[in-house]
mmCIF file of C-alpha atoms in Angstrom:
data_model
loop_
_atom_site.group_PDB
_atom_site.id
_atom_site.type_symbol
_atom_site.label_atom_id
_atom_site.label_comp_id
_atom_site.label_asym_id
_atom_site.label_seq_id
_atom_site.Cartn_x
_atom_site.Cartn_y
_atom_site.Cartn_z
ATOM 1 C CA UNK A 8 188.581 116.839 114.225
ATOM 2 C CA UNK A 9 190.195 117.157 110.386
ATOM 3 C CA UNK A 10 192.538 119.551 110.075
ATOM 4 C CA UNK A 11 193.815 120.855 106.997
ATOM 5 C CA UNK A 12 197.205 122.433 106.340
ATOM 6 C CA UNK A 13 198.052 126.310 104.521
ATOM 7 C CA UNK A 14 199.392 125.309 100.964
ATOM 8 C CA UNK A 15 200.827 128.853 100.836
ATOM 9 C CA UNK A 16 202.514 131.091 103.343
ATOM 10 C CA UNK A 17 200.140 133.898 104.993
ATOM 11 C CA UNK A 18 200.755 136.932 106.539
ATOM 12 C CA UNK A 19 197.663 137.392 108.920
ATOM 13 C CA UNK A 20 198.502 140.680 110.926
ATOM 14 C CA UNK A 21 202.129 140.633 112.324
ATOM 15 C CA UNK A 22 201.586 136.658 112.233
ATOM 16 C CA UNK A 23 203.324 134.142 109.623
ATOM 17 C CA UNK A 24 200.774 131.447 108.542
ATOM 18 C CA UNK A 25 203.934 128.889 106.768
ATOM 19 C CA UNK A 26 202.968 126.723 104.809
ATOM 20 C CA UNK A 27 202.150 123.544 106.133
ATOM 21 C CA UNK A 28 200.819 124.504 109.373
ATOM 22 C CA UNK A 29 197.640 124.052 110.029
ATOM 23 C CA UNK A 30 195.105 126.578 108.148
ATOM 24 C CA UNK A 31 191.903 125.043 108.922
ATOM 25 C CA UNK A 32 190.221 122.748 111.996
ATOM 26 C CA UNK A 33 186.601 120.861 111.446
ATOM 27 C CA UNK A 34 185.425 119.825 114.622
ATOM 28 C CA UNK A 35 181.871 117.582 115.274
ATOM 29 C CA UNK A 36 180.135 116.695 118.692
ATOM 30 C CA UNK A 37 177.179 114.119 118.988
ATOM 31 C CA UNK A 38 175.359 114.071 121.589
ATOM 32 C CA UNK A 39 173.315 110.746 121.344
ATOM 33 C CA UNK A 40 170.500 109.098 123.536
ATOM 34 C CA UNK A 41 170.378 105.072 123.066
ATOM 35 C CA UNK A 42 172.190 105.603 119.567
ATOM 36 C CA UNK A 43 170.118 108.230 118.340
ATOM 37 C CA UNK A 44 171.719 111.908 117.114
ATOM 38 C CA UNK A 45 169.761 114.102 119.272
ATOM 39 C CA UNK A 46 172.557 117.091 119.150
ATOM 40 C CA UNK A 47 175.248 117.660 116.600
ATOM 41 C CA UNK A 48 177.392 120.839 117.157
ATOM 42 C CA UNK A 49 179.928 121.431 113.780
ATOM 43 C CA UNK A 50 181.771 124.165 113.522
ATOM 44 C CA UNK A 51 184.217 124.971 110.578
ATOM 45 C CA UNK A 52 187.547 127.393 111.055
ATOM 46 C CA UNK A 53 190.231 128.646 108.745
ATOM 47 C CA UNK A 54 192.379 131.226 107.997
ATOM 48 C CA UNK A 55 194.520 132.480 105.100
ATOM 49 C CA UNK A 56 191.655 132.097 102.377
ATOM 50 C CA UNK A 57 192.347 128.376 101.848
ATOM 51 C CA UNK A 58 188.970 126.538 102.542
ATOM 52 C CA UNK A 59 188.438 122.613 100.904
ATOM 53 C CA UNK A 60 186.270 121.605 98.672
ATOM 54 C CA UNK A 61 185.230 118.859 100.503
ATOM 55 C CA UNK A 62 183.427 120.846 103.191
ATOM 56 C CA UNK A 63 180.043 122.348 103.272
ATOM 57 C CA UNK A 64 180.436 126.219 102.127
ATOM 58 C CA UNK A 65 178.439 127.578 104.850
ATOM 59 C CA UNK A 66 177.654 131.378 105.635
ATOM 60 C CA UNK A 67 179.676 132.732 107.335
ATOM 61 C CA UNK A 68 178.719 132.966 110.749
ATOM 62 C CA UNK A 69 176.185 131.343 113.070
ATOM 63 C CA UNK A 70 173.753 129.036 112.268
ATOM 64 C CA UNK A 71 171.513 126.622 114.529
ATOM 65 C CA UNK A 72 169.194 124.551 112.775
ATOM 66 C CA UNK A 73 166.567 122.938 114.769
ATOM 67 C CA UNK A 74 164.620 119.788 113.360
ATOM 68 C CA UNK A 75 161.440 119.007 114.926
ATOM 69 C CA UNK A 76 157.980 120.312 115.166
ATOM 70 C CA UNK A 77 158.258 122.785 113.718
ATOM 71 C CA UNK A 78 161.674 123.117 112.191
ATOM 72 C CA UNK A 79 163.747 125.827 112.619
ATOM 73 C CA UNK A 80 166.671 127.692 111.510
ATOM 74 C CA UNK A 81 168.362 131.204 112.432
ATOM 75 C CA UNK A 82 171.362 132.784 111.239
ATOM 76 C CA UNK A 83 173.630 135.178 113.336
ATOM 77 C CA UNK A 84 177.199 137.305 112.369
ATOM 78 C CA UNK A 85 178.583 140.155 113.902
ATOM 79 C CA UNK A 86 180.490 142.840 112.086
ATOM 80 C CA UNK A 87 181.695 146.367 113.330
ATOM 81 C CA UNK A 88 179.022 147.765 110.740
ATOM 82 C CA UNK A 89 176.910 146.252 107.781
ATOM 83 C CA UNK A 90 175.994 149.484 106.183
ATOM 84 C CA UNK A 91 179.410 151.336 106.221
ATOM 85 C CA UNK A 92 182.591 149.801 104.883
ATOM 86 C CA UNK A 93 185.671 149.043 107.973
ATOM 87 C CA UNK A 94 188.633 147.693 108.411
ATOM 88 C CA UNK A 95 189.543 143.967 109.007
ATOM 89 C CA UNK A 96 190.652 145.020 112.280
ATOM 90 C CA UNK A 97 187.065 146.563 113.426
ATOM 91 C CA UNK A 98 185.512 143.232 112.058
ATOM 92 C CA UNK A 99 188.139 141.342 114.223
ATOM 93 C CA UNK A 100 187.133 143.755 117.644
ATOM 94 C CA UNK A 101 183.908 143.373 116.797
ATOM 95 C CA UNK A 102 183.702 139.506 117.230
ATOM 96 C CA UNK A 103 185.946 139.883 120.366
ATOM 97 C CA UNK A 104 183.127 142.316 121.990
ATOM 98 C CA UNK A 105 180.415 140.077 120.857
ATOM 99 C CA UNK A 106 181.664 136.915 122.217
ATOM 100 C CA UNK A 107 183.092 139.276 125.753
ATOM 101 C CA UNK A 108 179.418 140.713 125.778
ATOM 102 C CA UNK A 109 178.228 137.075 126.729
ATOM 103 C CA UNK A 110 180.646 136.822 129.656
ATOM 104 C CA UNK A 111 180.261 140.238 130.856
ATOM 105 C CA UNK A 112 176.424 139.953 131.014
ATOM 106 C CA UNK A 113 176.809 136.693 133.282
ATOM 107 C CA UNK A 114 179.062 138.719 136.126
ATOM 108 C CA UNK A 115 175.956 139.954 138.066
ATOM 109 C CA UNK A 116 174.386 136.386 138.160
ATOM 110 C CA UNK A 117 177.419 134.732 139.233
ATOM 111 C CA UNK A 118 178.093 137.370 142.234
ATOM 112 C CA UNK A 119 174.581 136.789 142.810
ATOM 113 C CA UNK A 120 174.835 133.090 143.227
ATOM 114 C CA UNK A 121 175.563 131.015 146.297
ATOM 115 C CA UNK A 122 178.745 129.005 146.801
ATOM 116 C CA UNK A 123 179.018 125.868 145.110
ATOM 117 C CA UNK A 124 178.323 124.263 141.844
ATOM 118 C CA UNK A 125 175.581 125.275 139.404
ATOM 119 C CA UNK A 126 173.252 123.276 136.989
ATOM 120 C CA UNK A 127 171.438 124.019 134.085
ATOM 121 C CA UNK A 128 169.314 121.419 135.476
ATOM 122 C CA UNK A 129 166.828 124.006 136.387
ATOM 123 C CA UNK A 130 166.559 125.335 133.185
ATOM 124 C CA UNK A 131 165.745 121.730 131.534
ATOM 125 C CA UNK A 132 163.313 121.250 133.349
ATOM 126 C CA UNK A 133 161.807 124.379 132.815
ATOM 127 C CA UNK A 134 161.757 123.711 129.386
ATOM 128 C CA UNK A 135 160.270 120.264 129.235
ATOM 129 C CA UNK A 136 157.477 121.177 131.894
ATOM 130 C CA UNK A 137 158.674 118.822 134.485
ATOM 131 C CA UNK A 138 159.361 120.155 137.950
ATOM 132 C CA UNK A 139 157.729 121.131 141.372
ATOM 133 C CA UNK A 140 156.019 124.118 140.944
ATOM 134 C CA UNK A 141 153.524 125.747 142.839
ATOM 135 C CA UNK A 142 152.049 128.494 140.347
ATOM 136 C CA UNK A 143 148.864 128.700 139.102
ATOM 137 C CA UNK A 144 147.858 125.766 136.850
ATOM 138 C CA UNK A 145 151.496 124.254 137.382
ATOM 139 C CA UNK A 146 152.715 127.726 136.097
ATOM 140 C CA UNK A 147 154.970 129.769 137.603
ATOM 141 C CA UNK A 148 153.243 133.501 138.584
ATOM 142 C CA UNK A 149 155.125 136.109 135.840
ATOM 143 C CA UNK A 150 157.574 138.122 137.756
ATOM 144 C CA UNK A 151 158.953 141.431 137.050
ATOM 145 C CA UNK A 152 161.968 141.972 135.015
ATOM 146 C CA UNK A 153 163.462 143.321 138.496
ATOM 147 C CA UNK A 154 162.887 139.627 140.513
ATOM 148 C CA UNK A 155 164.210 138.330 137.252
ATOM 149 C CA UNK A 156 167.353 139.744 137.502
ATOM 150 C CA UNK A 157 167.494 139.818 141.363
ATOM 151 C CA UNK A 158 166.403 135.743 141.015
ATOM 152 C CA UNK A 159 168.718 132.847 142.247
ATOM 153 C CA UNK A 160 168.007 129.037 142.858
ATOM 154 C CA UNK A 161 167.934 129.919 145.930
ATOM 155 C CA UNK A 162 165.509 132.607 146.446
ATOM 156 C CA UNK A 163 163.397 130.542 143.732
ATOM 157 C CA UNK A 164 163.080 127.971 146.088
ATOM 158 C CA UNK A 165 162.544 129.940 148.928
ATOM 159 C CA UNK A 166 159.415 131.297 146.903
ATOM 160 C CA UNK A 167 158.411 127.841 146.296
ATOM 161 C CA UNK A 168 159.269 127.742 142.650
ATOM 162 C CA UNK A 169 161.669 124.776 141.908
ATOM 163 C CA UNK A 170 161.966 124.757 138.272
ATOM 164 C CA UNK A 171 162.791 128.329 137.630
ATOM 165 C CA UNK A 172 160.472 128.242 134.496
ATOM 166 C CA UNK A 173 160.329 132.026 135.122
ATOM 167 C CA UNK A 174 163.505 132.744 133.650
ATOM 168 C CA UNK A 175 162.782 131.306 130.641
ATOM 169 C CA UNK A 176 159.346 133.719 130.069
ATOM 170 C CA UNK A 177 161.703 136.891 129.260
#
């Protein structure tokens, strides 16, 4: 993590940014498999207008870039409107409903879940066609949106799916 410190005060709302605290945080996770970078995760914050030149100017936003076969690379940012002109404040509640959105849309699968610790596990192995699964051709059968959203490990398993690849079709 590099942190860099405001060279001028700011007023940011009701807040003082003095000068000297901090203004700006560069964090970077690898995730690495026998020394290799498989995952790197950066992400770039600041506040007050100060921003170094020693960083990489990117847009603002989201964006995951994905090298492989084929390569790939998306771009997300969430605004209260980006044909109308608002307040710094609608931008601000904006973000805060986009990133609550995320949470909120995870309640029903959580109630739905049973006791105990979860995995992504599942999910994995969906993705990298491992798993025990008893669809046709080593497919799971395509279920309705419905069994999607009604769909736990458990009652996967009970239908003799283990590796959930289901979830992943939608």
């Amino acid at each position: 993590m590099e942190a860099i410190p405001a060279e001028q005060d700011h007023q940011i709302f009701d807040h003082l940014l003095a000068a000297g605290t901090t203004a700006g945080q560069r964090w970077n996770w690898v995730g690495r498999r026998n020394g290799e970078a498989l995952i790197e995760i950066e992400t770039l914050w600041t506040v007050g207008g100060e921003y170094p030149g020693h960083w990489p100017k990117p847009a603002h936003g989201w964006t995951l870039t994905i090298e492989g076969d084929p390569s790939m690379r998306t771009h997300s940012m969430s605004l209260a409107s980006f044909t109308r002109d608002a307040t710094i404040e609608e931008h601000v509640r904006s973000a805060s409903v986009a990133t609550g959105m995320q949470i909120l849309n995870a309640v029903p699968a959580v109630c739905e879940a049973p006791p105990g610790f979860a995995s992504t596990l599942p999910l994995i192995r969906s993705h990298t066609g491992s798993g025990d699964c008893t669809g046709v051709n080593g497919y799971c059968r395509r279920v309705t949106k419905k069994e999607v959203r009604a769909a736990t490990v458990t009652s996967a398993r009970k239908r003799g799916c283990d590796c959930l690849r289901y979830i992943t079709l939608w």
